[in-house]
CSV table of C-alpha atoms and ligand atoms in Angstrom, one decimal:
chain,number,residue,atom,x,y,z
A,174,MET,CA,-32.4,6.3,-67.2
A,175,ALA,CA,-35.0,3.4,-66.9
A,176,VAL,CA,-37.6,3.7,-69.5
A,177,ASP,CA,-41.0,2.0,-69.5
A,178,LEU,CA,-40.9,-0.6,-72.4
A,179,LEU,CA,-42.7,-3.4,-74.0
A,180,LEU,CA,-40.5,-6.3,-75.5
A,181,ARG,CA,-42.8,-7.8,-77.9
A,182,SER,CA,-42.8,-11.4,-79.6
A,183,GLY,CA,-39.5,-12.6,-78.3
A,184,ARG,CA,-38.8,-16.2,-77.3
A,185,ILE,CA,-38.7,-15.8,-73.6
A,186,ILE,CA,-36.5,-18.5,-71.7
A,187,ASP,CA,-36.6,-18.2,-68.0
A,188,PRO,CA,-35.6,-21.5,-66.8
A,189,GLY,CA,-36.1,-20.5,-63.1
A,190,GLN,CA,-39.8,-20.1,-63.8
A,191,GLY,CA,-39.8,-23.0,-66.2
A,192,LEU,CA,-40.8,-20.6,-69.1
A,193,ASP,CA,-39.9,-21.1,-72.7
A,194,PHE,CA,-42.5,-19.5,-75.0
A,195,VAL,CA,-42.9,-16.7,-77.4
A,196,GLY,CA,-44.3,-13.7,-75.8
A,197,ASP,CA,-44.1,-10.2,-74.4
A,198,LEU,CA,-42.4,-8.5,-71.4
A,199,LEU,CA,-43.5,-5.4,-70.0
A,200,ILE,CA,-41.1,-3.3,-68.0
A,201,GLU,CA,-42.3,-0.4,-65.7
A,202,ASP,CA,-40.4,1.9,-63.2
A,203,GLY,CA,-37.3,-0.2,-63.7
A,204,ARG,CA,-39.0,-3.5,-62.7
A,205,ILE,CA,-40.5,-6.4,-64.5
A,206,ARG,CA,-44.2,-5.8,-64.5
A,207,THR,CA,-45.9,-8.6,-66.6
A,208,ILE,CA,-44.9,-11.4,-68.7
A,209,GLY,CA,-47.3,-12.9,-71.0
A,210,GLN,CA,-48.9,-13.2,-74.6
A,211,HIS,CA,-50.2,-10.4,-76.6
A,212,LEU,CA,-50.2,-7.9,-73.7
A,213,THR,CA,-52.1,-4.6,-74.4
A,214,VAL,CA,-50.3,-1.5,-73.1
A,215,ASN,CA,-51.3,2.1,-72.8
A,216,GLU,CA,-50.9,4.2,-75.9
A,217,GLY,CA,-47.6,6.1,-76.0
A,218,LEU,CA,-45.6,3.4,-74.2
A,219,THR,CA,-42.5,2.4,-76.3
A,220,ALA,CA,-42.9,-1.2,-77.8
A,221,LEU,CA,-40.0,-3.0,-79.4
A,222,ASP,CA,-40.6,-5.9,-81.6
A,223,VAL,CA,-38.0,-8.6,-80.8
A,224,SER,CA,-39.3,-11.4,-83.0
A,225,GLY,CA,-36.6,-13.9,-83.8
A,226,LEU,CA,-34.6,-12.9,-80.7
A,227,ILE,CA,-34.4,-14.5,-77.4
A,228,ILE,CA,-35.3,-12.7,-74.0
A,229,THR,CA,-33.7,-14.0,-70.9
A,230,PRO,CA,-33.3,-12.9,-67.4
A,231,GLY,CA,-30.2,-10.7,-67.1
A,232,LEU,CA,-27.1,-13.0,-67.4
A,233,ILE,CA,-24.9,-13.6,-64.5
A,234,ASP,CA,-21.1,-14.2,-64.7
A,235,LEU,CA,-20.1,-16.1,-61.5
A,236,HIS,CA,-16.5,-15.9,-62.1
A,237,THR,CA,-14.7,-12.5,-63.2
A,238,HIS,CA,-11.9,-10.2,-62.3
A,239,VAL,CA,-13.2,-6.5,-62.1
A,240,TYR,CA,-10.9,-4.6,-60.0
A,241,PRO,CA,-8.5,-2.9,-62.4
A,242,GLY,CA,-5.5,-0.7,-61.4
A,243,VAL,CA,-5.1,-2.7,-58.1
A,244,THR,CA,-4.8,-6.1,-59.6
A,245,ASN,CA,-3.2,-6.3,-62.9
A,246,LEU,CA,-5.7,-8.7,-64.2
A,247,GLY,CA,-8.8,-6.5,-63.6
A,248,VAL,CA,-11.0,-5.1,-66.3
A,249,MET,CA,-13.9,-2.6,-65.6
A,250,PRO,CA,-17.2,-4.3,-64.6
A,251,ASP,CA,-19.1,-2.7,-67.3
A,252,THR,CA,-16.8,-3.9,-70.0
A,253,VAL,CA,-17.5,-7.6,-69.2
A,254,GLY,CA,-20.9,-6.8,-67.7
A,255,VAL,CA,-23.6,-4.7,-69.5
A,256,GLY,CA,-21.1,-4.2,-72.4
A,257,MET,CA,-21.3,-8.1,-73.2
A,258,GLY,CA,-25.1,-8.5,-72.2
A,259,VAL,CA,-24.2,-9.4,-68.6
A,260,THR,CA,-26.1,-7.7,-65.9
A,261,THR,CA,-24.4,-9.2,-62.8
A,262,VAL,CA,-20.8,-10.0,-62.4
A,263,VAL,CA,-19.2,-11.7,-59.6
A,264,ASP,CA,-15.6,-10.8,-58.7
A,265,ALA,CA,-13.7,-13.9,-57.6
A,266,GLY,CA,-11.2,-12.9,-54.9
A,267,SER,CA,-9.6,-9.9,-56.5
A,268,ALA,CA,-10.1,-8.1,-53.2
A,269,GLY,CA,-9.4,-9.4,-49.7
A,270,SER,CA,-10.5,-7.7,-46.4
A,271,ARG,CA,-7.8,-5.1,-46.7
A,272,ASN,CA,-8.7,-3.7,-50.0
A,273,PHE,CA,-12.4,-4.4,-50.2
A,274,GLU,CA,-13.7,-1.1,-49.2
A,275,PRO,CA,-11.6,0.7,-51.8
A,276,PHE,CA,-13.0,-1.7,-54.4
A,277,LEU,CA,-16.5,-0.9,-53.2
A,278,GLU,CA,-16.2,2.8,-53.5
A,279,THR,CA,-14.0,3.2,-56.5
A,280,THR,CA,-15.4,0.5,-58.8
A,281,ILE,CA,-18.3,-1.4,-57.6
A,282,ARG,CA,-20.7,1.6,-56.7
A,283,GLU,CA,-19.7,3.3,-59.8
A,284,SER,CA,-20.7,0.6,-62.2
A,285,GLN,CA,-23.8,0.1,-64.0
A,286,THR,CA,-23.5,-3.6,-63.8
A,287,ARG,CA,-24.3,-5.3,-60.6
A,288,VAL,CA,-21.0,-6.4,-58.9
A,289,LEU,CA,-21.0,-8.9,-56.3
A,290,VAL,CA,-18.0,-10.3,-54.6
A,291,PHE,CA,-16.2,-13.5,-53.4
A,292,LEU,CA,-14.0,-12.1,-50.9
A,293,ASN,CA,-10.3,-13.5,-51.1
A,294,ALA,CA,-9.5,-15.3,-47.9
A,295,ALA,CA,-6.1,-13.6,-48.2
A,296,GLY,CA,-6.3,-9.9,-47.0
A,297,ASP,CA,-4.6,-8.4,-50.1
A,298,GLY,CA,-6.6,-10.4,-52.5
A,299,LEU,CA,-4.7,-10.8,-55.9
A,300,ILE,CA,-2.5,-7.8,-55.8
A,301,ARG,CA,0.4,-10.3,-56.3
A,302,GLU,CA,0.1,-12.8,-59.0
A,303,LYS,CA,0.8,-15.8,-56.9
A,304,GLY,CA,1.5,-17.1,-53.5
A,305,GLU,CA,-1.3,-15.3,-51.6
A,306,LEU,CA,-1.9,-18.3,-49.3
A,307,ALA,CA,1.6,-19.6,-49.0
A,308,ASP,CA,1.7,-18.1,-45.6
A,309,LEU,CA,-1.4,-18.6,-43.1
A,310,ARG,CA,-0.6,-15.2,-41.6
A,311,ASN,CA,-2.1,-13.8,-45.0
A,312,VAL,CA,-5.5,-15.1,-44.1
A,313,THR,CA,-7.1,-12.0,-42.3
A,314,PHE,CA,-9.7,-14.2,-40.5
A,315,ALA,CA,-11.3,-11.7,-38.0
A,316,GLU,CA,-11.2,-8.7,-40.6
A,317,SER,CA,-12.9,-10.9,-43.2
A,318,LEU,CA,-15.7,-11.9,-40.9
A,319,GLU,CA,-16.1,-8.1,-40.0
A,320,LYS,CA,-16.5,-7.2,-43.9
A,321,VAL,CA,-19.0,-10.1,-44.5
A,322,LYS,CA,-21.0,-8.8,-41.6
A,323,ASP,CA,-20.9,-5.1,-42.8
A,324,TYR,CA,-21.6,-5.7,-46.5
A,325,PRO,CA,-23.7,-8.9,-46.7
A,326,GLY,CA,-25.5,-7.7,-49.8
A,327,VAL,CA,-22.2,-7.6,-51.7
A,328,ILE,CA,-20.0,-10.2,-50.3
A,329,ARG,CA,-21.6,-13.6,-51.3
A,330,GLY,CA,-18.7,-16.1,-50.8
A,331,ILE,CA,-15.1,-16.6,-49.7
A,332,LYS,CA,-12.6,-17.4,-52.3
A,333,ALA,CA,-9.5,-19.4,-52.0
A,334,ARG,CA,-7.2,-20.8,-54.7
A,335,ALA,CA,-6.2,-24.2,-54.3
A,336,SER,CA,-3.1,-24.5,-56.5
A,337,ALA,CA,0.6,-25.4,-55.7
A,338,SER,CA,1.6,-21.9,-57.0
A,339,VAL,CA,-0.7,-20.3,-54.4
A,340,VAL,CA,-0.4,-22.4,-51.3
A,341,GLY,CA,3.5,-23.2,-51.5
A,342,ASP,CA,4.4,-25.8,-49.1
A,343,LEU,CA,1.2,-25.7,-47.1
A,344,GLY,CA,-0.8,-28.1,-49.0
A,345,VAL,CA,-4.5,-28.2,-48.1
A,346,LYS,CA,-4.0,-26.3,-44.7
A,347,PRO,CA,-4.9,-22.7,-46.1
A,348,ILE,CA,-8.1,-24.0,-48.0
A,349,ALA,CA,-9.1,-25.7,-44.5
A,350,LEU,CA,-8.6,-22.3,-42.8
A,351,ALA,CA,-10.6,-20.7,-45.6
A,352,LYS,CA,-13.4,-23.0,-45.2
A,353,ASP,CA,-13.4,-22.4,-41.6
A,354,LEU,CA,-13.7,-18.7,-42.3
A,355,ALA,CA,-16.6,-19.2,-44.8
A,356,PHE,CA,-18.4,-21.4,-42.4
A,357,GLN,CA,-18.3,-18.9,-39.6
A,358,ALA,CA,-19.3,-16.2,-41.9
A,359,GLY,CA,-22.2,-18.4,-43.1
A,360,ILE,CA,-21.4,-18.1,-46.7
A,361,PRO,CA,-20.0,-20.5,-49.4
A,362,LEU,CA,-16.4,-21.3,-49.9
A,363,VAL,CA,-15.4,-20.9,-53.6
A,364,VAL,CA,-12.4,-22.9,-54.5
A,365,HIS,CA,-10.3,-22.7,-57.6
A,366,ILE,CA,-8.8,-26.0,-58.4
A,367,GLY,CA,-5.6,-26.3,-60.4
A,368,ASN,CA,-2.2,-28.0,-60.1
A,369,ALA,CA,-1.7,-30.3,-57.0
A,370,PRO,CA,-0.8,-30.1,-54.1
A,371,PRO,CA,-3.3,-29.9,-52.7
A,372,ARG,CA,-4.9,-32.8,-54.2
A,373,LEU,CA,-8.6,-32.4,-55.5
A,374,GLU,CA,-9.8,-35.3,-53.2
A,375,GLU,CA,-8.5,-33.5,-50.2
A,376,VAL,CA,-10.0,-30.2,-51.2
A,377,LEU,CA,-13.4,-31.8,-52.0
A,378,GLU,CA,-13.3,-33.4,-48.6
A,379,LEU,CA,-13.6,-30.0,-47.0
A,380,LEU,CA,-16.7,-28.9,-49.1
A,381,GLN,CA,-20.3,-28.8,-48.0
A,382,ARG,CA,-23.7,-28.0,-49.6
A,383,GLY,CA,-23.5,-24.6,-51.4
A,384,ASP,CA,-19.7,-24.4,-51.6
A,385,ILE,CA,-18.5,-24.0,-55.1
A,386,VAL,CA,-15.7,-25.4,-57.3
A,387,THR,CA,-14.5,-23.5,-60.0
A,388,HIS,CA,-12.3,-24.3,-63.0
A,389,SER,CA,-14.2,-27.7,-62.9
A,390,PHE,CA,-13.2,-28.8,-66.4
A,391,HIS,CA,-9.6,-27.9,-66.6
A,392,GLY,CA,-7.2,-30.4,-68.5
A,393,LYS,CA,-4.3,-30.2,-66.0
A,394,PRO,CA,-3.4,-33.5,-64.1
A,395,GLY,CA,-5.5,-34.2,-61.1
A,396,GLY,CA,-8.7,-32.9,-62.4
A,397,ILE,CA,-12.2,-34.3,-61.9
A,398,LEU,CA,-11.9,-37.4,-64.3
A,399,GLY,CA,-10.3,-40.6,-63.2
A,400,ALA,CA,-8.0,-42.8,-65.3
A,401,GLY,CA,-10.9,-44.3,-67.1
A,402,GLY,CA,-12.1,-40.8,-68.2
A,403,GLU,CA,-15.1,-40.9,-65.8
A,404,PRO,CA,-15.7,-38.4,-63.0
A,405,LEU,CA,-14.0,-39.5,-59.9
A,406,PRO,CA,-16.2,-41.0,-57.1
A,407,GLU,CA,-15.2,-38.1,-54.8
A,408,VAL,CA,-16.5,-35.6,-57.4
A,409,LEU,CA,-19.8,-37.5,-57.8
A,410,ALA,CA,-20.3,-37.6,-53.9
A,411,ALA,CA,-19.5,-34.0,-53.7
A,412,ARG,CA,-22.3,-33.2,-56.2
A,413,GLU,CA,-24.4,-35.6,-54.4
A,414,ARG,CA,-24.1,-33.6,-51.1
A,415,GLY,CA,-24.7,-30.2,-52.8
A,416,VAL,CA,-21.4,-29.0,-53.7
A,417,LEU,CA,-21.7,-26.8,-56.9
A,418,PHE,CA,-19.4,-26.8,-59.9
A,419,ASP,CA,-18.7,-23.8,-61.9
A,420,LEU,CA,-17.0,-23.7,-65.4
A,421,GLY,CA,-14.4,-20.9,-64.8
A,422,HIS,CA,-12.9,-21.0,-68.2
A,423,GLY,CA,-10.0,-18.6,-67.8
A,424,THR,CA,-6.7,-18.6,-69.9
A,425,SER,CA,-5.8,-22.1,-68.7
A,426,SER,CA,-8.9,-23.7,-67.2
A,427,PHE,CA,-11.3,-25.2,-69.7
A,428,CYS,CA,-10.6,-28.2,-71.6
A,429,PHE,CA,-13.0,-29.5,-74.2
A,430,HIS,CA,-11.8,-33.0,-73.8
A,431,THR,CA,-12.5,-33.0,-70.1
A,432,ALA,CA,-15.9,-31.4,-70.7
A,433,ARG,CA,-16.9,-33.8,-73.2
A,434,LYS,CA,-15.9,-36.8,-71.1
A,435,ALA,CA,-17.7,-35.4,-68.1
A,436,PHE,CA,-20.9,-34.4,-70.1
A,437,GLN,CA,-21.0,-37.9,-71.6
A,438,ALA,CA,-21.3,-39.2,-68.1
A,439,GLY,CA,-23.9,-36.8,-67.4
A,440,PHE,CA,-21.7,-34.5,-65.2
A,441,LEU,CA,-22.7,-30.8,-66.2
A,442,PRO,CA,-21.7,-27.5,-64.6
A,443,ASP,CA,-24.1,-25.8,-62.5
A,444,THR,CA,-23.0,-22.4,-63.5
A,445,VAL,CA,-20.9,-21.0,-66.4
A,446,GLY,CA,-18.5,-18.4,-65.0
A,447,THR,CA,-16.0,-17.2,-67.4
A,448,ASP,CA,-13.0,-16.1,-65.2
A,449,ILE,CA,-12.7,-13.4,-67.7
A,450,TYR,CA,-9.7,-10.9,-67.3
A,451,SER,CA,-7.5,-8.6,-69.2
A,452,GLN,CA,-5.4,-11.2,-70.5
A,453,ASN,CA,-8.1,-13.6,-72.1
A,454,LEU,CA,-10.6,-11.1,-73.1
A,455,ALA,CA,-9.2,-11.2,-76.6
A,456,GLY,CA,-9.3,-15.1,-76.4
A,457,PRO,CA,-9.8,-17.8,-75.5
A,458,VAL,CA,-12.6,-16.5,-73.3
A,459,PHE,CA,-14.0,-13.4,-75.1
A,460,SER,CA,-17.3,-13.1,-73.3
A,461,LEU,CA,-19.9,-15.0,-71.3
A,462,ALA,CA,-21.9,-15.3,-74.4
A,463,VAL,CA,-19.1,-17.1,-76.2
A,464,THR,CA,-18.5,-19.4,-73.4
A,465,MET,CA,-22.1,-20.3,-73.5
A,466,SER,CA,-21.9,-20.8,-77.1
A,467,LYS,CA,-19.1,-23.3,-76.6
A,468,LEU,CA,-21.3,-25.4,-74.4
A,469,LEU,CA,-23.9,-25.4,-77.2
A,470,ALA,CA,-21.1,-26.7,-79.3
A,471,LEU,CA,-20.5,-29.5,-76.9
A,472,GLY,CA,-24.1,-30.5,-77.3
A,473,LEU,CA,-25.8,-28.9,-74.5
A,474,GLU,CA,-29.5,-27.6,-75.1
A,475,LEU,CA,-30.1,-23.7,-75.2
A,476,PRO,CA,-32.5,-23.7,-72.1
A,477,THR,CA,-29.9,-25.8,-70.1
A,478,VAL,CA,-27.0,-23.4,-70.9
A,479,ILE,CA,-29.2,-20.3,-70.1
A,480,ALA,CA,-30.3,-21.8,-66.8
A,481,MET,CA,-26.6,-22.0,-65.8
A,482,ALA,CA,-26.1,-18.2,-66.4
A,483,THR,CA,-29.4,-17.2,-64.8
A,484,ALA,CA,-31.3,-19.4,-62.2
A,485,GLY,CA,-28.3,-21.6,-61.5
A,486,ALA,CA,-25.9,-18.7,-60.8
A,487,ALA,CA,-28.7,-17.0,-58.7
A,488,SER,CA,-29.1,-19.9,-56.5
A,489,ALA,CA,-25.3,-20.4,-56.0
A,490,LEU,CA,-25.3,-16.7,-54.8
A,491,GLY,CA,-28.1,-17.4,-52.3
A,492,LEU,CA,-30.3,-15.0,-54.4
A,493,ALA,CA,-32.6,-17.2,-56.2
A,494,GLY,CA,-35.9,-15.6,-57.1
A,495,THR,CA,-34.3,-12.1,-56.9
A,496,VAL,CA,-31.9,-12.1,-59.7
A,497,GLY,CA,-31.5,-14.2,-62.7
A,498,THR,CA,-35.4,-14.3,-63.0
A,499,LEU,CA,-38.0,-12.4,-64.9
A,500,ARG,CA,-40.6,-12.8,-62.1
A,501,PRO,CA,-43.0,-9.8,-61.9
A,502,GLY,CA,-41.7,-7.2,-59.4
A,503,VAL,CA,-37.9,-7.9,-59.5
A,504,GLU,CA,-35.6,-5.2,-60.9
A,505,ALA,CA,-35.7,-5.3,-64.6
A,506,ASP,CA,-32.5,-7.0,-65.4
A,507,VAL,CA,-33.0,-8.4,-69.0
A,508,THR,CA,-30.7,-9.7,-71.9
A,509,VAL,CA,-31.9,-9.8,-75.4
A,510,LEU,CA,-29.9,-12.3,-77.4
A,511,GLN,CA,-29.5,-13.2,-81.2
A,512,LEU,CA,-28.8,-16.9,-81.9
A,513,CYS,CA,-26.4,-16.6,-84.8
A,514,GLN,CA,-26.3,-19.7,-87.2
A,515,GLY,CA,-23.5,-20.6,-89.2
A,516,GLY,CA,-20.0,-22.2,-88.9
A,517,PHE,CA,-18.2,-21.1,-85.7
A,518,SER,CA,-14.8,-22.5,-84.7
A,519,PHE,CA,-14.3,-22.2,-80.9
A,520,SER,CA,-11.0,-22.7,-78.9
A,521,ASP,CA,-10.5,-23.9,-75.4
A,522,SER,CA,-7.6,-23.2,-73.1
A,523,GLU,CA,-5.6,-26.0,-74.6
A,524,GLY,CA,-5.8,-24.6,-77.9
A,525,GLU,CA,-8.2,-27.5,-79.2
A,526,ARG,CA,-10.5,-26.3,-81.8
A,527,LEU,CA,-14.4,-27.2,-81.8
A,528,ASP,CA,-16.9,-26.4,-84.5
A,529,GLY,CA,-20.2,-25.1,-83.6
A,530,ARG,CA,-23.3,-24.2,-85.5
A,531,TYR,CA,-24.5,-21.5,-83.1
A,532,LEU,CA,-23.1,-18.4,-81.5
A,533,LEU,CA,-25.1,-16.4,-78.9
A,534,ASN,CA,-24.9,-12.7,-79.6
A,535,PRO,CA,-26.2,-10.2,-77.0
A,536,VAL,CA,-27.9,-7.3,-78.8
A,537,MET,CA,-29.5,-5.4,-76.0
A,538,VAL,CA,-29.4,-5.4,-72.1
A,539,LEU,CA,-31.5,-3.9,-69.6
A,540,ARG,CA,-30.1,-3.2,-66.0
A,541,LYS,CA,-32.9,-2.0,-63.7
A,542,GLY,CA,-34.7,-1.0,-66.8
A,543,GLU,CA,-32.0,1.0,-68.2
A,544,VAL,CA,-31.3,0.0,-71.8
A,545,THR,CA,-27.9,-0.5,-73.3
A,546,ARG,CA,-27.9,-1.4,-77.2
A,547,LEU,CA,-25.0,-3.6,-78.2
A,548,SER,CA,-23.4,-3.1,-81.4
A,549,GLY,CA,-23.4,-6.7,-82.2
A,550,ASP,CA,-24.7,-8.4,-85.3
A,551,CYS,CA,-24.0,-11.9,-86.4
A,552,GLU,CA,-21.4,-10.7,-89.0
A,553,ARG,CA,-19.4,-8.5,-86.5
A,554,ALA,CA,-19.7,-10.9,-83.4
A,555,ARG,CA,-16.2,-12.0,-82.1
A,556,TRP,CA,-15.5,-15.3,-80.7
B,874,LIG,ZN1,-10.3,-16.3,-61.4
């Protein structure tokens, strides 16, 4: 149940509104009411002192797999959502047009966490582990268009995996077909990049403003860096025309070395999707907060990293100003984080270790004003 609540004296970081100050946040009727300093409120209203903690808009994980039972990689949305301080998760292609509606009924509507979807261009989604785009007949074009039209609030993009294990001998063809589908549906194409073929350059050529690349900092051959360790001209040109780059950690798709080189050249991710699923929950991914902590360990500033998981993700979803914001009037999705300090050793997908001084630890989350307290304290946090 949503409660009226005043969060008092927290460090409010809302990059979408350019806010970073110590202040108060008033939540009423499940919505953000006021944000400011030394707010006075009616007697009887619950006030919670969160001094020393960070208040952010509810975090958004742009890349998850939350369709358990039907895909064997899925986990329940609330496990990786509100249970980890995340108020919105985006399922990246677990379902296609043939199994989207069961997903909506059995899982999406039953979850406290807001679940949005990148619909797989392949009609069956990810019910098989590989090869879903190795036959162009698997792309359910008309049916997918229909679903996007019927559920515009939930389906926010079309997902396609551009890896040799997925497209078989077809090279870039299935990705071009998926792009055509996304274009006709009027929503972004979200492309997973991995082992060639297709080559990254030919995939990028298909992408336009608002389309999204995920697994951007993988360490496999054929990634975003050229031989000299600098981002490829094609990658920079894609960013220049408005293509977005998501982190998409996953079991095998985030490499500290790639990230370090790219960051040195000023090439940061736009969003910080985890690609969390059953096989990487216990490492190397753990959670969105841990993935964000790895970016801190790589030298990025806290507000920059929070922007990627709030305003940046919201704008990639076409929902800027509606989610990922503490703007008065919007649904009260809020994350309260503790910034643990100490010595933390993080791991990427290649098994490389990286020492960091900070660990973001969610202690409370509000979804539409409904409060979930998380057990975490710095001593018990897992990473
Ligand atoms: Zn994924």
